[in-house]
CSV table of C-alpha atoms in Angstrom, one decimal:
chain,number,residue,atom,x,y,z
A,14,UNK,CA,11.4,-34.8,7.3
A,15,UNK,CA,12.5,-38.2,6.2
A,16,UNK,CA,15.8,-40.0,6.1
A,17,UNK,CA,17.1,-42.8,3.8
A,18,UNK,CA,19.8,-43.9,6.2
A,19,UNK,CA,21.8,-42.6,9.1
A,20,UNK,CA,24.2,-40.6,6.8
A,21,UNK,CA,21.7,-38.9,4.6
A,22,UNK,CA,18.9,-36.4,5.4
A,23,UNK,CA,16.2,-35.6,2.9
A,24,UNK,CA,15.1,-32.1,3.2
A,25,UNK,CA,11.5,-30.9,2.7
A,26,UNK,CA,10.6,-28.8,-0.3
A,27,UNK,CA,9.7,-25.2,0.7
A,28,UNK,CA,6.7,-25.4,-1.6
A,29,UNK,CA,5.3,-28.3,0.3
A,30,UNK,CA,5.7,-27.2,3.9
A,31,UNK,CA,2.6,-26.2,5.8
A,32,UNK,CA,0.9,-26.2,9.2
A,33,UNK,CA,-0.3,-29.9,8.9
A,34,UNK,CA,2.5,-31.2,11.2
A,35,UNK,CA,5.1,-30.0,13.7
A,36,UNK,CA,8.4,-31.3,12.2
A,37,UNK,CA,9.9,-29.8,9.1
A,38,UNK,CA,13.5,-29.6,8.0
A,39,UNK,CA,14.6,-27.3,5.1
A,40,UNK,CA,17.8,-26.3,3.5
A,41,UNK,CA,17.6,-22.7,2.1
A,42,UNK,CA,19.6,-19.8,1.0
A,43,UNK,CA,19.1,-16.3,2.6
A,44,UNK,CA,18.1,-14.0,-0.4
A,45,UNK,CA,17.2,-10.9,1.6
A,46,UNK,CA,17.4,-9.8,5.2
A,47,UNK,CA,16.2,-6.7,6.9
A,48,UNK,CA,15.0,-5.2,10.2
A,49,UNK,CA,11.5,-3.6,10.2
A,50,UNK,CA,10.9,-0.7,12.7
A,51,UNK,CA,7.9,0.9,14.3
A,52,UNK,CA,6.3,3.5,12.0
A,53,UNK,CA,6.1,6.0,14.8
A,54,UNK,CA,9.6,5.1,16.2
A,55,UNK,CA,12.1,4.2,13.3
A,56,UNK,CA,14.9,3.6,15.8
A,57,UNK,CA,13.0,0.7,17.5
A,58,UNK,CA,13.4,-2.7,15.7
A,59,UNK,CA,10.4,-5.0,15.7
A,60,UNK,CA,11.9,-8.2,14.2
A,61,UNK,CA,14.5,-9.7,11.8
A,62,UNK,CA,12.9,-10.7,8.5
A,63,UNK,CA,14.2,-12.8,5.7
A,64,UNK,CA,13.3,-14.2,2.3
A,65,UNK,CA,14.5,-17.7,2.0
A,66,UNK,CA,14.8,-19.8,-1.2
A,67,UNK,CA,15.4,-23.5,-1.8
A,68,UNK,CA,17.2,-25.3,-4.6
A,69,UNK,CA,13.9,-25.5,-6.6
A,70,UNK,CA,13.3,-21.7,-6.5
A,71,UNK,CA,10.4,-21.8,-4.0
A,72,UNK,CA,10.6,-18.8,-1.7
A,73,UNK,CA,9.2,-18.2,1.8
A,74,UNK,CA,9.3,-15.4,4.4
A,75,UNK,CA,10.8,-16.0,7.8
A,76,UNK,CA,10.6,-13.8,10.9
A,77,UNK,CA,12.6,-13.7,14.1
A,78,UNK,CA,10.7,-11.8,16.8
A,79,UNK,CA,12.5,-9.0,18.6
A,80,UNK,CA,13.2,-11.0,21.8
A,81,UNK,CA,14.9,-13.8,19.8
A,82,UNK,CA,17.1,-11.5,17.6
A,83,UNK,CA,20.1,-11.8,20.0
A,84,UNK,CA,19.8,-15.6,19.8
A,85,UNK,CA,19.8,-16.0,16.0
A,86,UNK,CA,21.0,-12.8,14.3
A,87,UNK,CA,24.7,-13.9,14.2
A,88,UNK,CA,23.7,-17.1,12.3
A,89,UNK,CA,22.2,-15.2,9.3
A,90,UNK,CA,23.7,-13.2,6.5
A,91,UNK,CA,22.5,-12.6,2.9
A,92,UNK,CA,23.7,-15.3,0.8
A,93,UNK,CA,24.2,-17.8,3.6
A,94,UNK,CA,23.1,-21.4,3.3
A,95,UNK,CA,21.3,-22.7,6.3
A,96,UNK,CA,19.5,-25.9,7.5
A,97,UNK,CA,16.6,-25.0,9.7
A,98,UNK,CA,14.2,-27.2,11.7
A,99,UNK,CA,11.7,-27.1,14.6
A,100,UNK,CA,10.0,-23.8,13.5
A,101,UNK,CA,6.5,-22.5,13.5
A,102,UNK,CA,4.3,-22.3,10.4
A,103,UNK,CA,2.1,-19.2,10.4
A,104,UNK,CA,-0.4,-17.9,7.9
A,105,UNK,CA,0.8,-15.6,5.2
A,106,UNK,CA,-2.6,-14.9,3.7
A,107,UNK,CA,-3.2,-11.2,3.6
A,108,UNK,CA,-4.0,-8.3,1.2
A,109,UNK,CA,-0.3,-7.9,0.7
A,110,UNK,CA,2.3,-10.6,0.7
A,111,UNK,CA,6.1,-10.4,0.0
A,112,UNK,CA,6.1,-14.0,-1.4
A,113,UNK,CA,3.4,-16.2,-2.8
A,114,UNK,CA,3.7,-18.9,-0.2
A,115,UNK,CA,0.6,-19.3,1.9
A,116,UNK,CA,2.7,-19.8,5.1
A,117,UNK,CA,5.6,-18.1,6.7
A,118,UNK,CA,8.2,-19.3,9.1
A,119,UNK,CA,8.4,-18.0,12.7
A,120,UNK,CA,11.3,-18.9,14.9
A,121,UNK,CA,11.0,-20.6,18.3
A,122,UNK,CA,13.5,-20.3,21.0
A,123,UNK,CA,14.2,-24.0,20.3
A,124,UNK,CA,14.5,-23.6,16.5
A,125,UNK,CA,17.6,-25.3,15.2
A,126,UNK,CA,20.0,-23.6,12.7
A,127,UNK,CA,22.9,-25.4,11.1
A,128,UNK,CA,25.5,-24.0,8.6
A,129,UNK,CA,25.6,-25.7,5.3
A,130,UNK,CA,27.4,-25.4,2.0
A,131,UNK,CA,25.7,-28.2,0.1
A,132,UNK,CA,23.4,-26.1,-2.1
A,133,UNK,CA,22.9,-26.1,-5.9
A,134,UNK,CA,22.8,-22.4,-6.5
A,135,UNK,CA,21.4,-22.2,-10.0
A,136,UNK,CA,18.0,-20.7,-9.4
A,137,UNK,CA,17.4,-16.9,-10.1
A,138,UNK,CA,16.4,-15.3,-6.9
A,139,UNK,CA,14.5,-12.5,-8.6
A,140,UNK,CA,10.8,-12.7,-9.6
A,141,UNK,CA,10.2,-10.2,-12.5
A,142,UNK,CA,6.9,-9.6,-14.1
A,143,UNK,CA,6.7,-8.2,-17.6
A,144,UNK,CA,5.4,-4.7,-18.2
A,145,UNK,CA,2.4,-5.9,-20.2
A,146,UNK,CA,1.4,-8.2,-17.3
A,147,UNK,CA,1.9,-5.4,-14.8
A,148,UNK,CA,-0.3,-3.1,-16.9
A,149,UNK,CA,-3.0,-5.8,-17.4
A,150,UNK,CA,-2.7,-6.9,-13.7
A,151,UNK,CA,-2.3,-10.4,-15.1
A,152,UNK,CA,-0.9,-11.8,-11.9
A,153,UNK,CA,-1.6,-12.1,-8.2
A,154,UNK,CA,-1.5,-8.4,-7.2
A,155,UNK,CA,-1.3,-9.2,-3.5
A,156,UNK,CA,2.3,-10.6,-4.0
A,157,UNK,CA,5.4,-8.5,-4.2
A,158,UNK,CA,7.7,-8.8,-7.2
A,159,UNK,CA,11.0,-7.5,-8.6
A,160,UNK,CA,11.0,-4.6,-11.1
A,161,UNK,CA,13.5,-3.8,-13.7
A,162,UNK,CA,13.3,-0.9,-16.2
A,163,UNK,CA,14.9,2.2,-17.6
A,164,UNK,CA,13.9,5.6,-16.2
A,165,UNK,CA,12.8,7.8,-19.0
A,166,UNK,CA,11.3,10.7,-17.1
A,167,UNK,CA,11.0,11.9,-13.5
A,168,UNK,CA,9.3,14.8,-11.7
A,169,UNK,CA,10.9,16.9,-9.1
A,170,UNK,CA,11.1,15.1,-5.7
A,171,UNK,CA,8.5,16.4,-3.4
A,172,UNK,CA,8.9,16.9,0.3
A,173,UNK,CA,5.4,16.6,1.9
A,174,UNK,CA,4.9,17.9,5.4
A,175,UNK,CA,2.0,16.7,7.4
A,176,UNK,CA,1.5,16.7,11.2
A,177,UNK,CA,5.1,17.9,11.6
A,178,UNK,CA,6.5,14.9,9.7
A,179,UNK,CA,8.2,15.0,6.3
A,180,UNK,CA,7.6,12.5,3.6
A,181,UNK,CA,9.5,12.4,0.3
A,182,UNK,CA,8.0,11.3,-3.0
A,183,UNK,CA,9.4,11.0,-6.5
A,184,UNK,CA,7.3,10.1,-9.4
A,185,UNK,CA,8.8,8.8,-12.5
A,186,UNK,CA,8.1,6.7,-15.7
A,187,UNK,CA,10.0,3.6,-16.5
A,188,UNK,CA,10.1,1.5,-19.7
A,189,UNK,CA,11.1,-1.9,-20.8
A,190,UNK,CA,13.1,-2.9,-23.8
A,191,UNK,CA,10.2,-2.7,-26.1
A,192,UNK,CA,9.3,0.9,-25.1
A,193,UNK,CA,6.2,-0.1,-22.9
A,194,UNK,CA,6.0,2.4,-20.1
A,195,UNK,CA,4.6,2.3,-16.5
A,196,UNK,CA,4.4,4.9,-13.7
A,197,UNK,CA,6.5,4.5,-10.5
A,198,UNK,CA,6.3,6.2,-7.2
A,199,UNK,CA,9.3,6.0,-4.9
A,200,UNK,CA,8.9,7.1,-1.3
A,201,UNK,CA,11.2,8.0,1.5
A,202,UNK,CA,14.9,7.0,1.2
A,203,UNK,CA,14.2,5.5,-2.2
A,204,UNK,CA,13.1,8.9,-3.6
A,205,UNK,CA,16.2,10.5,-2.1
A,206,UNK,CA,18.5,7.9,-3.4
A,207,UNK,CA,17.2,8.2,-7.0
A,208,UNK,CA,17.1,12.1,-6.8
A,209,UNK,CA,20.7,12.1,-5.5
A,210,UNK,CA,21.9,9.8,-8.3
A,211,UNK,CA,20.2,11.9,-11.1
A,212,UNK,CA,21.8,15.1,-9.6
A,213,UNK,CA,25.2,13.5,-9.5
A,214,UNK,CA,25.0,12.1,-13.0
A,215,UNK,CA,23.2,15.0,-14.6
A,216,UNK,CA,25.6,15.2,-17.5
A,217,UNK,CA,25.8,11.5,-18.2
A,218,UNK,CA,24.3,10.1,-21.4
A,219,UNK,CA,24.1,6.5,-20.1
A,220,UNK,CA,20.6,5.2,-19.5
A,221,UNK,CA,19.4,5.0,-15.8
A,222,UNK,CA,18.4,1.5,-15.0
A,223,UNK,CA,16.7,0.7,-11.7
A,224,UNK,CA,16.0,-2.7,-10.1
A,225,UNK,CA,13.5,-2.4,-7.3
A,226,UNK,CA,13.4,-5.6,-5.1
A,227,UNK,CA,10.1,-6.4,-3.4
A,228,UNK,CA,8.0,-3.8,-5.3
A,229,UNK,CA,4.3,-3.6,-5.0
A,230,UNK,CA,1.5,-2.6,-7.4
A,231,UNK,CA,-1.2,-0.1,-6.6
A,232,UNK,CA,-3.9,1.4,-8.8
A,233,UNK,CA,-4.2,5.2,-8.9
A,234,UNK,CA,-6.7,6.8,-11.2
A,235,UNK,CA,-7.5,3.4,-12.7
A,236,UNK,CA,-3.9,2.9,-13.8
A,237,UNK,CA,-1.2,0.6,-12.3
A,238,UNK,CA,1.6,2.2,-10.4
A,239,UNK,CA,4.8,0.6,-9.1
A,240,UNK,CA,6.0,1.5,-5.6
A,241,UNK,CA,8.3,0.4,-2.8
A,242,UNK,CA,7.1,-1.4,0.3
A,243,UNK,CA,7.3,0.1,3.8
A,244,UNK,CA,10.1,-2.5,4.6
A,245,UNK,CA,12.0,-5.1,2.7
A,246,UNK,CA,12.3,-3.2,-0.6
A,247,UNK,CA,15.7,-2.5,-2.1
A,248,UNK,CA,16.6,-0.1,-4.8
A,249,UNK,CA,19.6,-0.7,-7.2
A,250,UNK,CA,20.5,2.1,-9.7
A,251,UNK,CA,23.0,1.2,-12.4
A,252,UNK,CA,24.7,-1.2,-10.1
A,253,UNK,CA,27.2,-3.7,-11.5
A,254,UNK,CA,24.9,-6.8,-11.1
A,255,UNK,CA,24.1,-9.3,-13.8
A,256,UNK,CA,20.4,-8.3,-14.3
A,257,UNK,CA,21.2,-4.6,-14.8
A,258,UNK,CA,24.3,-5.3,-17.0
A,259,UNK,CA,22.3,-7.6,-19.2
A,260,UNK,CA,19.5,-5.0,-19.6
A,261,UNK,CA,22.0,-2.3,-20.5
A,262,UNK,CA,23.6,-4.6,-23.1
A,263,UNK,CA,20.3,-5.3,-24.7
A,264,UNK,CA,19.6,-1.5,-24.9
A,265,UNK,CA,22.9,-1.0,-26.7
A,266,UNK,CA,22.1,-3.8,-29.1
A,267,UNK,CA,18.7,-2.3,-30.1
A,268,UNK,CA,18.3,-1.0,-33.6
A,269,UNK,CA,18.6,2.7,-33.4
A,270,UNK,CA,16.1,3.1,-36.3
A,271,UNK,CA,13.3,1.5,-34.3
A,272,UNK,CA,11.6,3.6,-31.7
A,273,UNK,CA,14.8,5.6,-31.1
A,274,UNK,CA,12.8,8.6,-29.9
A,275,UNK,CA,11.2,6.4,-27.1
A,276,UNK,CA,14.7,6.1,-25.5
A,277,UNK,CA,15.0,9.9,-24.8
A,278,UNK,CA,15.1,10.5,-21.1
A,279,UNK,CA,13.9,13.6,-19.3
A,280,UNK,CA,15.2,13.4,-15.7
A,281,UNK,CA,14.7,16.0,-13.1
A,282,UNK,CA,16.6,16.3,-9.8
A,283,UNK,CA,14.9,19.3,-8.4
A,284,UNK,CA,13.2,19.3,-5.0
A,285,UNK,CA,9.9,20.9,-4.3
A,286,UNK,CA,8.4,21.4,-0.9
A,287,UNK,CA,4.7,20.4,-1.0
A,288,UNK,CA,2.7,21.9,1.7
A,289,UNK,CA,-0.2,19.8,3.1
A,290,UNK,CA,-2.8,22.2,1.7
A,291,UNK,CA,-1.4,21.8,-1.8
A,292,UNK,CA,-3.2,18.5,-2.2
A,293,UNK,CA,-6.6,19.9,-1.3
A,294,UNK,CA,-6.2,23.0,-3.4
A,295,UNK,CA,-5.8,20.9,-6.5
A,296,UNK,CA,-9.5,20.3,-6.5
A,297,UNK,CA,-12.5,22.6,-6.8
A,298,UNK,CA,-13.7,23.7,-3.4
A,299,UNK,CA,-17.4,23.1,-3.1
A,300,UNK,CA,-20.2,23.1,-0.5
A,301,UNK,CA,-22.1,19.9,0.2
A,302,UNK,CA,-25.2,21.1,-1.6
A,303,UNK,CA,-23.2,21.5,-4.8
A,304,UNK,CA,-22.0,17.9,-5.0
A,305,UNK,CA,-25.2,16.5,-6.6
A,306,UNK,CA,-24.5,18.9,-9.6
A,307,UNK,CA,-21.7,16.5,-10.7
A,308,UNK,CA,-23.0,13.4,-12.6
A,309,UNK,CA,-19.7,11.7,-13.0
A,310,UNK,CA,-16.7,10.7,-10.9
A,311,UNK,CA,-14.8,13.9,-9.9
A,312,UNK,CA,-12.4,15.1,-7.3
A,313,UNK,CA,-13.7,17.8,-5.1
A,314,UNK,CA,-12.5,19.5,-1.8
A,315,UNK,CA,-15.2,19.8,0.9
A,316,UNK,CA,-14.8,21.5,4.3
A,317,UNK,CA,-17.3,20.0,6.7
A,318,UNK,CA,-17.8,19.0,10.3
A,319,UNK,CA,-18.5,15.4,11.3
A,320,UNK,CA,-21.7,15.4,13.3
A,321,UNK,CA,-21.8,11.6,13.9
A,322,UNK,CA,-21.2,8.1,12.8
A,323,UNK,CA,-23.9,6.2,11.0
A,324,UNK,CA,-23.7,3.1,13.1
A,325,UNK,CA,-26.4,1.2,11.0
A,326,UNK,CA,-24.4,1.9,7.9
A,327,UNK,CA,-20.9,1.2,9.3
A,328,UNK,CA,-19.9,-2.1,7.6
A,329,UNK,CA,-17.1,-4.1,6.3
A,330,UNK,CA,-17.2,-5.9,2.9
A,331,UNK,CA,-15.7,-9.2,1.9
A,332,UNK,CA,-13.2,-9.6,-0.9
A,333,UNK,CA,-11.8,-12.6,-2.7
A,334,UNK,CA,-8.4,-13.7,-1.3
A,335,UNK,CA,-7.1,-14.7,-4.8
A,336,UNK,CA,-8.0,-11.7,-6.9
A,337,UNK,CA,-9.0,-9.1,-4.2
A,338,UNK,CA,-12.4,-8.4,-6.0
A,339,UNK,CA,-15.5,-7.8,-3.9
A,340,UNK,CA,-17.6,-10.9,-3.3
A,341,UNK,CA,-21.3,-11.4,-2.5
A,342,UNK,CA,-23.0,-13.9,-0.2
A,343,UNK,CA,-24.2,-17.0,-2.0
A,344,UNK,CA,-27.7,-17.8,-0.8
A,345,UNK,CA,-28.8,-20.1,-3.6
A,346,UNK,CA,-26.2,-23.0,-3.7
A,347,UNK,CA,-24.3,-23.2,-0.4
A,348,UNK,CA,-22.5,-26.4,-1.5
A,349,UNK,CA,-20.9,-24.4,-4.4
A,350,UNK,CA,-19.2,-22.0,-1.9
A,351,UNK,CA,-20.3,-19.4,0.6
A,352,UNK,CA,-19.4,-16.5,-1.6
A,353,UNK,CA,-19.4,-15.6,-5.2
A,354,UNK,CA,-16.6,-13.7,-6.9
A,355,UNK,CA,-17.2,-12.2,-10.4
A,356,UNK,CA,-13.5,-13.2,-11.3
A,357,UNK,CA,-13.1,-16.6,-9.6
A,358,UNK,CA,-16.6,-17.9,-9.3
A,359,UNK,CA,-17.7,-19.5,-6.0
A,360,UNK,CA,-15.0,-19.1,-3.2
A,361,UNK,CA,-14.7,-19.5,0.5
A,362,UNK,CA,-11.3,-17.8,1.2
A,363,UNK,CA,-12.2,-14.2,1.7
A,364,UNK,CA,-11.0,-11.2,3.8
A,365,UNK,CA,-12.8,-8.2,5.2
A,366,UNK,CA,-12.2,-4.6,4.2
A,367,UNK,CA,-13.4,-2.1,6.8
A,368,UNK,CA,-15.5,1.0,5.8
A,369,UNK,CA,-17.6,3.4,8.0
A,370,UNK,CA,-20.1,6.0,7.1
A,371,UNK,CA,-19.9,9.4,8.7
A,372,UNK,CA,-22.6,12.1,8.6
A,373,UNK,CA,-21.0,15.5,7.8
A,374,UNK,CA,-22.5,19.0,7.7
A,375,UNK,CA,-21.6,22.5,6.4
A,376,UNK,CA,-23.6,25.7,6.1
A,377,UNK,CA,-25.3,24.4,2.9
A,378,UNK,CA,-26.5,21.0,4.0
A,379,UNK,CA,-25.5,17.5,5.2
A,380,UNK,CA,-24.5,14.2,3.6
A,381,UNK,CA,-22.9,10.8,4.2
A,382,UNK,CA,-19.2,10.2,3.4
A,383,UNK,CA,-17.6,6.8,3.3
A,384,UNK,CA,-14.2,6.3,5.0
A,385,UNK,CA,-12.2,3.2,4.0
A,386,UNK,CA,-9.9,1.1,6.1
A,387,UNK,CA,-6.8,3.4,5.8
A,388,UNK,CA,-8.7,6.4,7.2
A,389,UNK,CA,-10.3,4.3,9.9
A,390,UNK,CA,-6.8,3.1,10.9
A,391,UNK,CA,-5.6,6.7,10.9
A,392,UNK,CA,-8.3,7.6,13.4
A,393,UNK,CA,-7.6,4.6,15.5
A,394,UNK,CA,-3.9,5.4,15.6
A,395,UNK,CA,-4.8,8.6,17.4
A,396,UNK,CA,-6.5,6.7,20.3
A,397,UNK,CA,-10.1,6.1,21.3
A,398,UNK,CA,-10.3,9.1,23.6
A,399,UNK,CA,-9.1,11.4,20.8
A,400,UNK,CA,-11.7,9.9,18.4
A,401,UNK,CA,-14.5,10.5,20.8
A,402,UNK,CA,-13.4,14.0,21.6
A,403,UNK,CA,-13.4,14.9,17.9
A,404,UNK,CA,-16.7,13.4,16.9
A,405,UNK,CA,-18.7,16.6,17.6
A,406,UNK,CA,-16.1,19.1,16.4
A,407,UNK,CA,-13.9,17.3,13.8
A,408,UNK,CA,-13.7,19.7,10.8
A,409,UNK,CA,-11.9,18.4,7.8
A,410,UNK,CA,-11.3,19.2,4.2
A,411,UNK,CA,-11.4,16.1,2.1
A,412,UNK,CA,-11.1,15.1,-1.5
A,413,UNK,CA,-14.0,12.9,-2.5
A,414,UNK,CA,-15.0,10.7,-5.4
A,415,UNK,CA,-18.6,10.8,-6.7
A,416,UNK,CA,-20.2,7.4,-6.6
A,417,UNK,CA,-23.6,6.0,-7.2
A,418,UNK,CA,-25.2,6.7,-3.8
A,419,UNK,CA,-22.3,7.8,-1.6
A,420,UNK,CA,-19.3,10.0,-1.6
A,421,UNK,CA,-15.9,8.3,-1.0
A,422,UNK,CA,-13.2,10.1,0.9
A,423,UNK,CA,-9.7,10.1,-0.8
A,424,UNK,CA,-7.9,11.9,1.9
A,425,UNK,CA,-8.8,13.8,5.0
A,426,UNK,CA,-7.1,16.0,7.6
A,427,UNK,CA,-8.0,18.2,10.7
A,428,UNK,CA,-4.7,20.1,10.4
A,429,UNK,CA,-5.6,23.7,11.3
A,430,UNK,CA,-3.1,25.2,8.9
A,431,UNK,CA,-4.8,23.2,6.0
A,432,UNK,CA,-8.2,24.2,7.2
A,433,UNK,CA,-7.3,27.9,7.4
A,434,UNK,CA,-5.6,28.0,4.0
A,435,UNK,CA,-8.4,26.1,2.2
A,436,UNK,CA,-11.1,28.2,3.9
A,437,UNK,CA,-9.2,31.4,3.0
A,438,UNK,CA,-8.8,30.3,-0.6
A,439,UNK,CA,-12.4,29.3,-0.9
A,440,UNK,CA,-13.5,32.7,0.4
A,441,UNK,CA,-11.1,34.6,-1.8
A,442,UNK,CA,-12.2,32.8,-5.0
A,443,UNK,CA,-15.9,33.6,-4.3
A,444,UNK,CA,-14.9,37.3,-4.8
A,445,UNK,CA,-12.0,37.3,-7.1
A,446,UNK,CA,-13.3,35.1,-9.9
A,447,UNK,CA,-16.3,36.4,-11.8
A,448,UNK,CA,-17.7,35.2,-15.1
A,449,UNK,CA,-18.7,37.6,-17.8
A,450,UNK,CA,-22.3,37.4,-16.6
A,451,UNK,CA,-21.3,38.4,-13.1
A,452,UNK,CA,-21.5,34.8,-11.7
A,453,UNK,CA,-18.9,33.9,-9.1
A,454,UNK,CA,-16.5,31.0,-10.1
A,455,UNK,CA,-15.1,28.8,-7.5
A,456,UNK,CA,-11.7,28.2,-9.2
A,457,UNK,CA,-8.1,28.0,-8.0
A,458,UNK,CA,-5.6,30.8,-8.9
A,459,UNK,CA,-3.0,28.9,-10.8
A,460,UNK,CA,-0.5,31.8,-10.7
A,461,UNK,CA,-0.4,31.9,-6.8
A,462,UNK,CA,-0.8,28.2,-6.1
A,463,UNK,CA,2.1,25.6,-5.8
A,464,UNK,CA,0.3,22.8,-7.5
A,465,UNK,CA,0.9,19.2,-6.9
A,466,UNK,CA,1.0,17.8,-10.5
A,467,UNK,CA,-0.5,14.4,-9.9
A,468,UNK,CA,-2.5,12.5,-7.3
A,469,UNK,CA,0.2,10.1,-5.9
A,470,UNK,CA,0.5,11.6,-2.5
A,471,UNK,CA,-1.5,8.7,-1.2
A,472,UNK,CA,-2.7,5.6,-3.2
A,473,UNK,CA,-6.0,4.4,-2.1
A,474,UNK,CA,-8.7,2.1,-3.2
A,475,UNK,CA,-11.5,4.1,-4.8
A,476,UNK,CA,-14.4,1.6,-4.8
A,477,UNK,CA,-18.0,2.7,-5.6
A,478,UNK,CA,-20.1,1.8,-2.7
A,479,UNK,CA,-23.9,1.8,-2.0
A,480,UNK,CA,-24.7,2.1,1.7
A,481,UNK,CA,-28.1,0.5,1.3
A,482,UNK,CA,-26.7,-2.9,0.1
A,483,UNK,CA,-26.3,-5.1,3.1
A,484,UNK,CA,-24.8,-8.2,1.4
A,485,UNK,CA,-21.8,-9.5,3.3
A,486,UNK,CA,-21.5,-6.5,5.6
A,487,UNK,CA,-22.0,-5.8,9.3
A,488,UNK,CA,-22.7,-2.6,11.3
A,489,UNK,CA,-20.0,-1.4,13.6
A,490,UNK,CA,-20.0,-1.7,17.4
A,491,UNK,CA,-17.2,0.2,19.2
A,492,UNK,CA,-16.3,-1.1,22.7
A,493,UNK,CA,-14.1,1.6,24.3
A,494,UNK,CA,-13.2,-0.7,27.1
A,495,UNK,CA,-11.8,-3.5,25.0
A,496,UNK,CA,-8.2,-3.8,23.7
A,497,UNK,CA,-9.5,-4.0,20.2
A,498,UNK,CA,-12.4,-2.5,18.2
A,499,UNK,CA,-15.0,-5.1,17.5
A,500,UNK,CA,-16.9,-4.8,14.3
A,501,UNK,CA,-20.0,-7.1,14.5
A,502,UNK,CA,-23.6,-7.6,13.7
A,503,UNK,CA,-26.1,-6.0,15.9
A,504,UNK,CA,-29.0,-7.5,13.9
A,505,UNK,CA,-29.0,-10.8,15.7
A,506,UNK,CA,-28.6,-12.1,19.2
A,507,UNK,CA,-27.7,-15.7,18.2
A,508,UNK,CA,-24.7,-15.4,15.9
A,509,UNK,CA,-22.0,-12.7,16.0
A,510,UNK,CA,-19.7,-12.6,13.0
A,511,UNK,CA,-16.9,-10.5,14.1
A,512,UNK,CA,-13.7,-9.0,12.6
A,513,UNK,CA,-11.2,-8.0,15.3
A,514,UNK,CA,-8.9,-5.0,14.6
A,515,UNK,CA,-5.9,-5.1,17.0
A,516,UNK,CA,-5.3,-2.0,19.1
A,517,UNK,CA,-2.7,0.2,17.3
A,518,UNK,CA,-0.1,2.4,18.9
A,519,UNK,CA,-0.8,6.1,19.1
A,520,UNK,CA,1.2,8.1,16.6
A,521,UNK,CA,1.2,11.5,18.4
């Protein structure tokens, strides 16, 4: 902060503030404000979060921790102009960021907040990315963005029941003014909101325009898919706001002779209850000894028992912070950078992605399966004792992806209902489906199965992995007495490169 005289204060630019010094003073507008909650306790607030923007359009995320909410909450509303000083600068570098700023603001008890009206409000608070850039992933995919498009088709909303909890999912297709289309998956209350709107406006001929604030992009089946964040996202449907009204007016101005058929909408407001087993019954049910018969990437359902963890092959890989691509250790030219990224060249800013290898067995044989970070966290959520108790008896059906030398787990469960249904279906198919030559066919009965029509129950990173490659990876050590799981190198007694995973709360 600097001052020209006693009467005028020069405020720091949001784009320039960082952790290099203690004292910063900013004047910003509150663009969005929300209260995150615990995943396993939606009634318990964890913090008060905001997106702030300055007069030049630079945005930054700010967080007020739970214990300080009573101190500051009354001072903030969406649209409010505030002068803020004496705050902490925390790192905002992660696999998923709400804004591109490398830092975020954390409030101290001594943070000062002043009301202000002196703000040149000419900057568009929304950050839209074109459909072609979304499809080509021609942007920093770690950063959230705002999404605007016309809904041209939608599937029935699915209610997915797992472990006694209900999740709602609605898959749809949206297009821009040129007719370029992209898949969208709305979860939870967002799915319910759009489903209700379509149901209530079933006879309307007007286009359905959605604006999804703080959207995220995931890749499913090699294709981009837009979705809402767990917290912070906001869905507007045909609201009277400038961005949606302008989009509608441009649709009305389009030449009806050009691509008129592309503007036909097929919207569905039905609701389908999807049982947990539906996902696994989509795929062929195979034994472990049948997996090598497939020479290309394919989805299969396997029922097997985990017989142990391969501690020598339990690793984490490093990925480029800028493009999220996997990096390799640079041993040739250390001065160029410690890691090499195929997309960015030599880099030093990387993050670790966890993976562990489990040995599984069924009546036909045994094999190694790879679990990535999401599945590892799912196990940790259940507590260390639960994990240890399950090691010798954890049976699960999983959908897997065939890779070069390993099998990647898409999704796994130990739900007894799912196990029983998949086992029963597998047994029935062995007897009910016979080829003309008398050979049994392991195939699902489409007439009796409530199929899930696409794979968007869970979006995961399907990376081909080779367990024998040791570049940039470390075996896993589990310390049950520690408050965190320590993943470190057991190959050396001199240097221990570790990645700490905070202890997570138990879900059930």
